Every structure is written in structure tokens, then in C-alpha cells.
mmCIF file of C-alpha atoms and ligand atoms in Angstrom:
data_model
loop_
_atom_site.group_PDB
_atom_site.id
_atom_site.type_symbol
_atom_site.label_atom_id
_atom_site.label_comp_id
_atom_site.label_asym_id
_atom_site.label_seq_id
_atom_site.Cartn_x
_atom_site.Cartn_y
_atom_site.Cartn_z
ATOM 1 C CA MET A 143 -21.339 -50.572 23.644
ATOM 2 C CA ARG A 144 -24.861 -51.659 21.887
ATOM 3 C CA VAL A 145 -25.342 -55.364 22.894
ATOM 4 C CA LEU A 146 -27.693 -57.247 20.926
ATOM 5 C CA SER A 147 -29.116 -60.390 20.691
ATOM 6 C CA GLY A 148 -32.299 -62.183 19.268
ATOM 7 C CA ILE A 149 -33.593 -65.779 20.130
ATOM 8 C CA GLN A 150 -36.432 -67.736 18.151
ATOM 9 C CA PRO A 151 -40.138 -68.011 19.581
ATOM 10 C CA SER A 152 -39.665 -71.404 18.680
ATOM 11 C CA GLY A 153 -41.144 -73.407 21.799
ATOM 12 C CA ARG A 154 -41.009 -72.593 25.946
ATOM 13 C CA LEU A 155 -37.807 -72.029 26.810
ATOM 14 C CA HIS A 156 -36.159 -74.247 29.339
ATOM 15 C CA ILE A 157 -32.855 -74.485 31.140
ATOM 16 C CA GLY A 158 -30.538 -74.961 28.667
ATOM 17 C CA ASN A 159 -31.353 -71.619 27.013
ATOM 18 C CA PHE A 160 -31.237 -69.922 30.224
ATOM 19 C CA PHE A 161 -27.945 -70.716 31.954
ATOM 20 C CA GLY A 162 -26.973 -71.286 28.208
ATOM 21 C CA ALA A 163 -27.651 -67.591 26.866
ATOM 22 C CA MET A 164 -30.374 -65.656 28.291
ATOM 23 C CA ARG A 165 -28.440 -65.478 32.484
ATOM 24 C CA GLN A 166 -25.591 -63.665 30.852
ATOM 25 C CA GLN A 167 -27.683 -61.821 28.114
ATOM 26 C CA LEU A 168 -29.604 -60.470 30.929
ATOM 27 C CA ASN A 169 -26.692 -59.779 33.225
ATOM 28 C CA LEU A 170 -25.352 -57.274 30.320
ATOM 29 C CA GLN A 171 -28.090 -55.092 31.123
ATOM 30 C CA ALA A 172 -26.100 -53.226 33.900
ATOM 31 C CA GLU A 173 -23.361 -52.162 32.239
ATOM 32 C CA HIS A 174 -24.666 -51.893 28.194
ATOM 33 C CA ASP A 175 -27.007 -50.335 26.246
ATOM 34 C CA CYS A 176 -28.727 -53.834 25.244
ATOM 35 C CA PHE A 177 -31.482 -54.366 22.107
ATOM 36 C CA TYR A 178 -33.211 -57.733 22.788
ATOM 37 C CA PHE A 179 -35.596 -58.981 20.275
ATOM 38 C CA ILE A 180 -37.895 -62.263 19.584
ATOM 39 C CA ALA A 181 -37.306 -63.284 16.113
ATOM 40 C CA ASP A 182 -40.538 -64.615 14.491
ATOM 41 C CA TYR A 183 -38.850 -63.822 10.981
ATOM 42 C CA HIS A 184 -36.084 -66.699 11.485
ATOM 43 C CA ALA A 185 -38.896 -68.905 13.129
ATOM 44 C CA LEU A 186 -40.726 -68.904 9.944
ATOM 45 C CA THR A 187 -38.138 -70.471 7.950
ATOM 46 C CA SER A 188 -39.302 -74.208 10.296
ATOM 47 C CA ASN A 189 -42.989 -73.215 9.083
ATOM 48 C CA PRO A 190 -44.764 -73.035 12.507
ATOM 49 C CA SER A 191 -48.844 -72.739 12.762
ATOM 50 C CA PRO A 192 -49.819 -69.143 12.285
ATOM 51 C CA ALA A 193 -51.170 -69.688 15.918
ATOM 52 C CA ASP A 194 -47.861 -71.060 17.087
ATOM 53 C CA VAL A 195 -46.136 -67.814 15.769
ATOM 54 C CA ALA A 196 -48.097 -65.485 17.788
ATOM 55 C CA GLN A 197 -48.495 -67.535 20.944
ATOM 56 C CA ARG A 198 -44.490 -68.818 21.500
ATOM 57 C CA THR A 199 -43.612 -65.104 20.818
ATOM 58 C CA LEU A 200 -45.478 -63.920 23.530
ATOM 59 C CA ASP A 201 -44.929 -66.756 25.554
ATOM 60 C CA VAL A 202 -41.152 -65.852 24.889
ATOM 61 C CA ALA A 203 -41.633 -62.339 25.718
ATOM 62 C CA THR A 204 -43.137 -63.254 28.819
ATOM 63 C CA ASP A 205 -40.515 -65.960 30.247
ATOM 64 C CA TYR A 206 -38.013 -63.060 29.402
ATOM 65 C CA ILE A 207 -39.648 -60.051 31.367
ATOM 66 C CA ALA A 208 -40.416 -62.740 34.326
ATOM 67 C CA LEU A 209 -36.634 -63.791 34.127
ATOM 68 C CA GLY A 210 -35.697 -60.133 34.849
ATOM 69 C CA LEU A 211 -35.434 -58.246 31.635
ATOM 70 C CA ASP A 212 -35.612 -54.141 32.263
ATOM 71 C CA THR A 213 -37.889 -53.010 30.753
ATOM 72 C CA GLU A 214 -37.507 -49.604 31.279
ATOM 73 C CA LYS A 215 -33.925 -49.823 29.987
ATOM 74 C CA THR A 216 -33.242 -52.534 27.473
ATOM 75 C CA VAL A 217 -34.939 -52.216 24.214
ATOM 76 C CA PHE A 218 -37.087 -55.445 23.754
ATOM 77 C CA TRP A 219 -39.328 -56.068 20.841
ATOM 78 C CA ARG A 220 -40.948 -58.358 18.048
ATOM 79 C CA GLN A 221 -38.594 -58.710 14.941
ATOM 80 C CA SER A 222 -41.457 -58.521 12.479
ATOM 81 C CA ASP A 223 -42.661 -55.078 14.177
ATOM 82 C CA VAL A 224 -39.516 -53.337 12.498
ATOM 83 C CA PRO A 225 -39.915 -54.867 8.799
ATOM 84 C CA GLU A 226 -37.203 -52.266 7.756
ATOM 85 C CA VAL A 227 -35.051 -55.362 8.626
ATOM 86 C CA THR A 228 -35.922 -57.053 5.772
ATOM 87 C CA GLU A 229 -35.497 -54.037 3.188
ATOM 88 C CA LEU A 230 -31.964 -54.356 4.492
ATOM 89 C CA THR A 231 -31.547 -58.148 4.174
ATOM 90 C CA TRP A 232 -32.034 -57.597 0.617
ATOM 91 C CA LEU A 233 -29.657 -54.926 0.179
ATOM 92 C CA LEU A 234 -26.968 -57.174 2.264
ATOM 93 C CA SER A 235 -27.948 -60.378 0.108
ATOM 94 C CA CYS A 236 -27.000 -58.701 -3.154
ATOM 95 C CA VAL A 237 -23.146 -58.160 -1.940
ATOM 96 C CA THR A 238 -23.283 -62.065 0.022
ATOM 97 C CA PRO A 239 -21.668 -64.291 -2.583
ATOM 98 C CA MET A 240 -23.623 -67.833 -2.294
ATOM 99 C CA GLY A 241 -20.589 -69.844 -1.027
ATOM 100 C CA LEU A 242 -20.698 -67.749 2.338
ATOM 101 C CA LEU A 243 -23.765 -69.209 3.095
ATOM 102 C CA GLN A 244 -23.246 -72.581 1.408
ATOM 103 C CA ARG A 245 -20.880 -72.794 3.971
ATOM 104 C CA CYS A 246 -22.855 -72.297 6.957
ATOM 105 C CA THR A 247 -22.870 -75.481 9.729
ATOM 106 C CA SER A 248 -26.091 -74.842 10.907
ATOM 107 C CA PHE A 249 -27.671 -74.946 7.414
ATOM 108 C CA LYS A 250 -25.252 -77.562 6.309
ATOM 109 C CA ASP A 251 -26.285 -79.405 9.480
ATOM 110 C CA LYS A 252 -29.998 -79.061 8.873
ATOM 111 C CA VAL A 253 -29.796 -80.309 5.304
ATOM 112 C CA ALA A 254 -27.839 -83.579 6.492
ATOM 113 C CA GLN A 255 -30.881 -84.072 8.777
ATOM 114 C CA GLY A 256 -32.599 -84.894 6.202
ATOM 115 C CA LEU A 257 -34.445 -81.407 6.276
ATOM 116 C CA SER A 258 -35.802 -80.223 2.678
ATOM 117 C CA PRO A 259 -34.542 -76.583 2.902
ATOM 118 C CA ASN A 260 -36.856 -73.654 2.220
ATOM 119 C CA HIS A 261 -34.766 -70.239 0.825
ATOM 120 C CA GLY A 262 -35.035 -68.620 3.762
ATOM 121 C CA LEU A 263 -33.330 -71.401 5.977
ATOM 122 C CA PHE A 264 -30.704 -70.646 3.361
ATOM 123 C CA ALA A 265 -30.849 -66.884 3.491
ATOM 124 C CA TYR A 266 -31.138 -66.811 7.392
ATOM 125 C CA PRO A 267 -27.811 -65.987 8.174
ATOM 126 C CA VAL A 268 -28.378 -62.635 6.007
ATOM 127 C CA LEU A 269 -31.407 -61.218 7.868
ATOM 128 C CA GLN A 270 -29.344 -62.351 11.130
ATOM 129 C CA ALA A 271 -26.724 -60.116 9.842
ATOM 130 C CA ALA A 272 -29.299 -57.595 9.072
ATOM 131 C CA ASP A 273 -31.015 -57.826 12.410
ATOM 132 C CA ILE A 274 -27.203 -56.896 13.680
ATOM 133 C CA LEU A 275 -26.218 -53.894 11.392
ATOM 134 C CA ILE A 276 -29.270 -51.973 11.249
ATOM 135 C CA TYR A 277 -28.930 -51.459 15.285
ATOM 136 C CA ASN A 278 -25.230 -50.538 14.990
ATOM 137 C CA SER A 279 -24.386 -53.224 17.024
ATOM 138 C CA ASN A 280 -21.307 -53.104 19.205
ATOM 139 C CA LEU A 281 -21.464 -56.915 20.811
ATOM 140 C CA VAL A 282 -23.370 -59.614 19.723
ATOM 141 C CA PRO A 283 -23.681 -62.203 22.651
ATOM 142 C CA VAL A 284 -24.756 -66.015 21.454
ATOM 143 C CA GLY A 285 -23.856 -69.227 22.513
ATOM 144 C CA ALA A 286 -20.973 -71.050 20.230
ATOM 145 C CA ASP A 287 -23.551 -72.258 18.299
ATOM 146 C CA GLN A 288 -24.087 -68.781 16.207
ATOM 147 C CA LYS A 289 -20.581 -68.411 16.051
ATOM 148 C CA GLN A 290 -20.102 -68.446 12.633
ATOM 149 C CA HIS A 291 -23.298 -66.041 11.939
ATOM 150 C CA ILE A 292 -21.594 -63.520 13.522
ATOM 151 C CA GLU A 293 -18.448 -63.976 11.367
ATOM 152 C CA VAL A 294 -20.997 -63.798 8.288
ATOM 153 C CA THR A 295 -22.207 -61.074 9.425
ATOM 154 C CA ARG A 296 -18.588 -59.182 9.850
ATOM 155 C CA ASP A 297 -17.684 -60.624 6.296
ATOM 156 C CA ILE A 298 -20.768 -58.897 4.587
ATOM 157 C CA ALA A 299 -20.539 -55.657 6.696
ATOM 158 C CA ILE A 300 -16.890 -55.297 5.176
ATOM 159 C CA ARG A 301 -18.218 -56.015 1.561
ATOM 160 C CA PHE A 302 -20.649 -53.456 1.848
ATOM 161 C CA ASN A 303 -18.695 -51.232 3.065
ATOM 162 C CA ASN A 304 -16.156 -51.653 0.953
ATOM 163 C CA ALA A 305 -18.703 -51.380 -1.696
ATOM 164 C CA TYR A 306 -20.155 -48.314 -0.530
ATOM 165 C CA GLY A 307 -18.484 -46.421 2.077
ATOM 166 C CA GLU A 308 -18.362 -46.390 5.913
ATOM 167 C CA ILE A 309 -22.361 -47.135 6.529
ATOM 168 C CA LEU A 310 -22.404 -50.071 8.307
ATOM 169 C CA THR A 311 -20.607 -50.750 12.118
ATOM 170 C CA ILE A 312 -18.429 -54.074 12.345
ATOM 171 C CA PRO A 313 -19.537 -55.581 15.201
ATOM 172 C CA GLU A 314 -17.615 -58.093 17.729
ATOM 173 C CA GLU A 315 -18.965 -61.599 18.526
ATOM 174 C CA HIS A 316 -19.356 -62.093 21.980
ATOM 175 C CA ILE A 317 -19.410 -65.449 22.542
ATOM 176 C CA ILE A 318 -21.093 -66.525 25.849
ATOM 177 C CA GLU A 319 -18.577 -67.912 27.997
ATOM 178 C CA SER A 320 -20.233 -71.186 28.415
ATOM 179 C CA VAL A 321 -21.451 -73.218 31.411
ATOM 180 C CA ALA A 322 -20.479 -76.406 29.127
ATOM 181 C CA VAL A 323 -23.574 -77.971 27.286
ATOM 182 C CA ILE A 324 -26.176 -78.425 29.479
ATOM 183 C CA PRO A 325 -27.651 -81.815 29.374
ATOM 184 C CA GLY A 326 -30.962 -82.894 29.075
ATOM 185 C CA THR A 327 -32.957 -85.712 31.035
ATOM 186 C CA ASP A 328 -31.583 -88.584 27.886
ATOM 187 C CA GLY A 329 -27.815 -86.698 28.899
ATOM 188 C CA ARG A 330 -27.597 -85.498 25.447
ATOM 189 C CA LYS A 331 -27.554 -81.446 24.855
ATOM 190 C CA MET A 332 -31.041 -80.230 25.881
ATOM 191 C CA SER A 333 -32.831 -79.220 23.365
ATOM 192 C CA LYS A 334 -36.315 -78.551 22.105
ATOM 193 C CA SER A 335 -35.680 -80.866 19.321
ATOM 194 C CA TYR A 336 -34.873 -83.614 21.045
ATOM 195 C CA GLY A 337 -37.863 -83.615 23.735
ATOM 196 C CA ASN A 338 -35.596 -83.494 26.930
ATOM 197 C CA THR A 339 -35.408 -80.428 27.976
ATOM 198 C CA ILE A 340 -36.627 -79.040 31.945
ATOM 199 C CA GLU A 341 -38.880 -75.617 31.175
ATOM 200 C CA MET A 342 -38.050 -72.926 33.766
ATOM 201 C CA PHE A 343 -41.644 -72.879 34.062
ATOM 202 C CA GLU A 344 -43.755 -76.070 34.010
ATOM 203 C CA PRO A 345 -45.498 -77.052 37.216
ATOM 204 C CA GLU A 346 -43.105 -77.876 39.937
ATOM 205 C CA LYS A 347 -44.420 -81.182 39.997
ATOM 206 C CA THR A 348 -43.616 -81.837 36.352
ATOM 207 C CA ILE A 349 -39.911 -80.419 37.034
ATOM 208 C CA LYS A 350 -39.319 -82.690 39.870
ATOM 209 C CA LYS A 351 -41.136 -85.677 37.833
ATOM 210 C CA LYS A 352 -38.154 -85.122 34.671
ATOM 211 C CA ILE A 353 -35.574 -84.456 37.230
ATOM 212 C CA MET A 354 -36.304 -88.150 38.852
ATOM 213 C CA ARG A 355 -35.878 -89.545 35.399
ATOM 214 C CA ILE A 356 -32.893 -88.361 34.461
ATOM 215 C CA VAL A 357 -30.390 -91.039 32.484
ATOM 216 C CA THR A 358 -27.714 -91.811 35.312
ATOM 217 C CA ASP A 359 -25.765 -95.249 34.372
ATOM 218 C CA SER A 360 -25.478 -98.158 36.738
ATOM 219 C CA THR A 361 -22.706 -97.999 39.326
ATOM 220 C CA PRO A 362 -24.851 -99.298 42.454
ATOM 221 C CA VAL A 363 -25.111 -97.252 45.412
ATOM 222 C CA GLU A 364 -22.076 -98.620 47.731
ATOM 223 C CA ASP A 365 -19.775 -97.755 44.478
ATOM 224 C CA PRO A 366 -17.899 -94.385 43.784
ATOM 225 C CA LYS A 367 -19.400 -92.378 41.382
ATOM 226 C CA ASP A 368 -17.380 -89.652 38.979
ATOM 227 C CA PRO A 369 -19.566 -86.458 39.463
ATOM 228 C CA ASP A 370 -17.764 -84.811 35.981
ATOM 229 C CA LYS A 371 -19.679 -88.321 34.373
ATOM 230 C CA CYS A 372 -22.954 -87.750 35.836
ATOM 231 C CA ASN A 373 -26.035 -85.614 34.194
ATOM 232 C CA VAL A 374 -27.215 -84.624 37.819
ATOM 233 C CA PHE A 375 -24.062 -83.569 38.838
ATOM 234 C CA ALA A 376 -23.801 -81.482 35.885
ATOM 235 C CA LEU A 377 -27.059 -79.622 36.642
ATOM 236 C CA LEU A 378 -26.624 -79.530 40.646
ATOM 237 C CA LYS A 379 -23.081 -77.164 39.270
ATOM 238 C CA LEU A 380 -26.134 -74.666 37.914
ATOM 239 C CA VAL A 381 -27.975 -74.496 40.989
ATOM 240 C CA ALA A 382 -26.436 -75.664 44.104
ATOM 241 C CA PRO A 383 -24.182 -73.417 46.541
ATOM 242 C CA ALA A 384 -20.559 -73.949 46.126
ATOM 243 C CA ASP A 385 -20.127 -75.761 49.869
ATOM 244 C CA GLU A 386 -23.061 -77.914 48.993
ATOM 245 C CA LEU A 387 -21.633 -78.552 45.895
ATOM 246 C CA ALA A 388 -18.411 -79.626 47.420
ATOM 247 C CA ASP A 389 -19.890 -81.624 49.505
ATOM 248 C CA TRP A 390 -21.762 -83.922 46.779
ATOM 249 C CA GLU A 391 -18.858 -83.889 45.155
ATOM 250 C CA ASN A 392 -16.838 -85.625 48.011
ATOM 251 C CA ARG A 393 -20.387 -88.237 48.472
ATOM 252 C CA TYR A 394 -19.891 -89.534 44.898
ATOM 253 C CA ARG A 395 -16.608 -90.292 45.169
ATOM 254 C CA SER A 396 -16.650 -91.860 48.228
ATOM 255 C CA GLY A 397 -19.510 -94.183 47.542
ATOM 256 C CA GLY A 398 -22.355 -94.794 49.720
ATOM 257 C CA MET A 399 -24.506 -92.355 47.642
ATOM 258 C CA GLY A 400 -27.365 -93.491 45.393
ATOM 259 C CA TYR A 401 -28.470 -90.851 42.607
ATOM 260 C CA GLY A 402 -32.104 -91.018 43.881
ATOM 261 C CA GLU A 403 -30.930 -88.415 46.794
ATOM 262 C CA ALA A 404 -29.129 -86.215 44.512
ATOM 263 C CA LYS A 405 -32.131 -86.057 42.306
ATOM 264 C CA LYS A 406 -34.261 -85.369 44.895
ATOM 265 C CA ARG A 407 -32.030 -82.477 46.029
ATOM 266 C CA LEU A 408 -31.857 -81.414 42.617
ATOM 267 C CA ALA A 409 -35.446 -81.215 41.890
ATOM 268 C CA GLU A 410 -35.822 -79.131 45.384
ATOM 269 C CA LEU A 411 -33.264 -76.613 44.475
ATOM 270 C CA MET A 412 -33.811 -75.654 40.617
ATOM 271 C CA ILE A 413 -37.212 -75.601 41.518
ATOM 272 C CA ASP A 414 -35.987 -73.108 44.788
ATOM 273 C CA TYR A 415 -34.191 -71.171 42.158
ATOM 274 C CA PHE A 416 -36.763 -70.301 39.742
ATOM 275 C CA ARG A 417 -39.526 -69.517 42.005
ATOM 276 C CA PRO A 418 -39.470 -65.673 42.772
ATOM 277 C CA PHE A 419 -39.503 -65.637 38.576
ATOM 278 C CA ARG A 420 -42.463 -68.294 38.391
ATOM 279 C CA GLU A 421 -44.379 -65.583 40.681
ATOM 280 C CA LYS A 422 -43.124 -62.772 38.476
ATOM 281 C CA ARG A 423 -44.191 -65.164 35.590
ATOM 282 C CA VAL A 424 -47.946 -65.508 37.151
ATOM 283 C CA HIS A 425 -48.537 -62.034 37.853
ATOM 284 C CA LEU A 426 -47.798 -61.175 34.201
ATOM 285 C CA GLU A 427 -49.556 -63.897 32.887
ATOM 286 C CA ASN A 428 -52.283 -62.258 34.224
ATOM 287 C CA ASN A 429 -51.203 -58.917 32.334
ATOM 288 C CA LEU A 430 -50.477 -59.704 28.951
ATOM 289 C CA ASP A 431 -51.304 -56.392 27.399
ATOM 290 C CA TYR A 432 -48.654 -55.240 29.836
ATOM 291 C CA VAL A 433 -46.586 -57.727 27.818
ATOM 292 C CA ARG A 434 -47.701 -56.340 24.659
ATOM 293 C CA GLU A 435 -47.273 -52.894 25.918
ATOM 294 C CA VAL A 436 -43.744 -53.638 26.492
ATOM 295 C CA LEU A 437 -43.065 -55.170 23.086
ATOM 296 C CA ALA A 438 -45.176 -52.392 21.572
ATOM 297 C CA GLY A 439 -42.638 -49.505 22.912
ATOM 298 C CA GLY A 440 -39.490 -51.446 22.255
ATOM 299 C CA ALA A 441 -40.623 -51.425 18.812
ATOM 300 C CA GLU A 442 -40.702 -47.765 18.572
ATOM 301 C CA ARG A 443 -37.548 -47.033 20.201
ATOM 302 C CA ALA A 444 -36.136 -50.129 17.545
ATOM 303 C CA LYS A 445 -37.656 -48.641 14.785
ATOM 304 C CA SER A 446 -36.092 -45.306 15.016
ATOM 305 C CA VAL A 447 -32.719 -46.767 14.682
ATOM 306 C CA ALA A 448 -33.676 -49.124 11.982
ATOM 307 C CA ALA A 449 -34.947 -46.165 9.822
ATOM 308 C CA THR A 450 -31.776 -44.044 9.494
ATOM 309 C CA THR A 451 -29.630 -46.766 9.225
ATOM 310 C CA LEU A 452 -31.887 -48.396 6.190
ATOM 311 C CA ALA A 453 -31.675 -44.460 4.887
ATOM 312 C CA ARG A 454 -28.091 -44.362 5.259
ATOM 313 C CA ALA A 455 -27.633 -47.504 3.258
ATOM 314 C CA ARG A 456 -30.724 -47.264 0.862
ATOM 315 C CA ASP A 457 -28.963 -43.916 -0.309
ATOM 316 C CA ALA A 458 -25.516 -45.341 -0.312
ATOM 317 C CA VAL A 459 -26.411 -48.311 -2.809
ATOM 318 C CA GLY A 460 -28.399 -44.899 -4.938
ATOM 319 C CA LEU A 461 -31.777 -45.810 -4.323
ATOM 320 C CA ARG A 462 -32.898 -41.988 -3.867
ATOM 321 C CA GLY A 463 -34.444 -39.604 -6.083
HETATM 322 P P1 ADP B 73 -32.981 -75.293 21.518
HETATM 323 O O1 ADP B 73 -31.708 -76.124 21.354
HETATM 324 O O2 ADP B 73 -33.824 -76.262 22.479
HETATM 325 O O3 ADP B 73 -33.678 -75.436 19.955
HETATM 326 P P2 ADP B 73 -32.354 -72.651 20.849
HETATM 327 O O4 ADP B 73 -31.045 -72.810 19.942
HETATM 328 O O5 ADP B 73 -33.242 -71.955 19.970
HETATM 329 O O6 ADP B 73 -32.546 -74.423 21.602
HETATM 330 O O7 ADP B 73 -31.510 -71.594 21.563
HETATM 331 C C1 ADP B 73 -31.212 -70.703 21.851
HETATM 332 C C2 ADP B 73 -29.940 -70.445 22.761
HETATM 333 O O8 ADP B 73 -29.786 -70.733 23.603
HETATM 334 C C3 ADP B 73 -28.634 -70.798 21.809
HETATM 335 O O9 ADP B 73 -28.169 -70.153 20.912
HETATM 336 C C4 ADP B 73 -27.664 -71.320 22.815
HETATM 337 O O10 ADP B 73 -26.968 -70.575 23.112
HETATM 338 C C5 ADP B 73 -28.829 -71.686 24.042
HETATM 339 N N1 ADP B 73 -28.795 -72.847 24.637
HETATM 340 C C6 ADP B 73 -29.859 -73.510 24.225
HETATM 341 N N2 ADP B 73 -29.592 -75.184 24.466
HETATM 342 C C7 ADP B 73 -28.254 -75.108 25.121
HETATM 343 C C8 ADP B 73 -27.897 -75.955 25.978
HETATM 344 N N3 ADP B 73 -28.445 -77.261 26.093
HETATM 345 N N4 ADP B 73 -26.849 -75.562 26.867
HETATM 346 C C9 ADP B 73 -26.348 -74.757 26.510
HETATM 347 N N5 ADP B 73 -26.611 -73.531 25.513
HETATM 348 C C10 ADP B 73 -27.581 -73.999 25.389
HETATM 349 N N1 LIG B 74 -30.008 -66.996 14.931
HETATM 350 C C1 LIG B 74 -30.365 -67.102 16.393
HETATM 351 C C2 LIG B 74 -30.571 -68.604 17.086
HETATM 352 O O1 LIG B 74 -31.218 -69.040 16.305
HETATM 353 C C3 LIG B 74 -30.974 -66.167 16.841
HETATM 354 C C4 LIG B 74 -30.989 -64.816 16.124
HETATM 355 C C5 LIG B 74 -31.962 -63.841 15.214
HETATM 356 C C6 LIG B 74 -30.101 -63.713 16.580
HETATM 357 N N2 LIG B 74 -31.042 -62.528 14.334
HETATM 358 C C7 LIG B 74 -29.908 -62.558 15.730
HETATM 359 C C8 LIG B 74 -29.216 -63.684 17.506
HETATM 360 C C9 LIG B 74 -29.239 -61.486 15.680
HETATM 361 C C10 LIG B 74 -28.085 -63.001 18.203
HETATM 362 C C11 LIG B 74 -28.501 -61.727 17.221
HETATM 363 O O2 LIG B 74 -30.215 -68.220 18.443
#
């Protein structure tokens, strides 16, 4: 099975990204033919500074490799190194009804938040469809927030094939079975846009400080507490061994435990969990040329697949000599 997914380089990755999506994507490598890329074209829709585009792309690439991307097996590249995808985007745009894009909730949400949208943001799902279709992907592991974009991709692919013949592979969505939404330090969904993230690779001291500041309710120490309503417990679930977690659950329910104690242990467990990856990341930071080489090699492999699909699509629509 060809598995494909992309991530936008819109800032340093956080534990919500890791436990919500990356870990599952990395696990799929053992059994599938994985194509993972950094969606820098998509990131341009929010007009980052040029220096940020380059830096964040390299940062995200380094994070992925440090966290276990298999650089031999998995094809890993920077989206813009294969510009063929933008040409397929155009061919697909011409079979995409406006209404399909107008119904996309991620677009509607951004407009509702007061963002004045550019055309790139509106057309974003068509570029995403081209990403998926140009590499003949079968499965697309994404978080629930991206489900609609995969449905749009299928719709566009079916329309294209109906018009021009069986050129494109229709992908299946593969919604990552979610470990629920991972809360940030303020209790809302952890997200770069809320400034409530804990990053895997920020200094250990900062991780600890952020964890100690996680918002909890004001139940007195001696009273019983509901673990299912606690942001600290939600994060403990991700990193504590099962027997220890059961222990914490009992202590919450029986009272006599302060949140500070749980936070302290959470900080230790979180830091321990990422320690081996952190060491690998430091090593990569000192060898950024290696990271660049991985991306360049991936781009070459990706390009050969993309060029073949694009040639077939061009021919099918009549762009031929
Ligand atoms: P952010 O909200 O920080 O901008 P992105 O939307 O770039 O993060 O996240 C990339 C992927 O990581 C998402 O598709 C989603 O699957 C996953 N993800 C991000 N934040 C969380 C979270 N708090 N809980 C679970 N999954 C998350
Ligand atoms: N839109 C995705 C996000 O913001 C990133 C992305 C771009 C993607 N192209 C893709 C995901 C293709 C899966 C497949 O998270």
C-alpha cells in the first residue's frame, strides 16, 4: 500500500502533533510504502516570512528524522522540490466545482475567525488533492481535522476519471485513530495558534516549567478529583506505563493528592520519553547537510513517480503535441 501524508512547516512541532498524528504515521513505516513530505507550498497560504519558510522546513525535517523517520525506506521530501504537483493542481482545478471548495470547513473557519482569505487558502484542498493523487496514494493517514480534504480529493479524482479515463488512483482516507484531542497548557486543544504548546525538543527546563503551569481546577488537595476532567491526567495517559497510570487514577479518585505532585511526575515522564529522540536531534543539528541530503534524495524518488502521473494526466486532457 502506498501511504502518503504531509505536514505544514508552520512552526516547531509539539506533543499534540506527535501523539495526535506523527507517532501513528511513523508506525506505518514498518508495513507500508510511505511517502511523507513537508508541505511548504501549503504554508505560503499564511504568508510567513521567507526566512521562516526555509528555517521551519529544515526544523520539521530534522524533527521527523529524530523521531524515527526511516530515511532508507520512506520517501521524505520537501513539497516544493517537486513542482510537477502545481501543474497537476491546475488540471484538477479545472474539474473542481467552486461549491466543493466553498463547503470546506477549514476554509470557512478561518474566514469566520476574521482572516481575510487569499486565493491560495481557498484553493488549498486542490493542491492537497494533487499531492495525494500525483503519487498514486492508497491511504492517507491524517487527523480528523483533515477528513474533509480527503473526501474532496476523492470527489475530484472521480470527476477527473469520469471525464478523461481511469488515470488517477482513488485514495482511501485513513483517519488516525485519535488518542483524543491533546490539551495544551491552558486546557484548550494544543495548537501553535493558541500559544499553549509543549514542544518535544525545547529545553527540558522549559518543558518542566510549562507542565507545572498547566491549568487545573481548584479542588482542594484532600478532596477526590476526576481524572477524566484533568489536563494533567490527559497527558499522563500518553507517557505513563499502564500500572503507574492506574495508580494515579486511584490517587485522583481517593483524594489526598495535589495536582502539583502529578505535574512533577508528568514532567519527568515526558522528558524521559523524548530523551533518546532529543539526543538524536542534537546529533542531526550538527549534521544538517545530512538532513538536506535526505530531502534531496527523497525529492528525486518522489519526482520520478510524480512525472509519470503528470505525463498521463497531461496527455489525457489533450495537452499533447
Ligand atoms: P496546529 O494546530 O498546532 O497548527 P497542525 O494543524 O499543523 O497543528 O497539526 C498537524 C496535525 O497534527 C493535525 O492534522 C492533527 O492531526 C495533529 N494535531 C495537532 N494538534 C493536535 C492536538 N492537540 N491533538 C491531537 N492531534 C493534533
Ligand atoms: N493540509 C495538511 C495539514 O494542514 C497538510 C497536507 C498537505 C497534507 N498536503 C497533504 C496531508 C496531503 C495529507 C495529504 O495538516
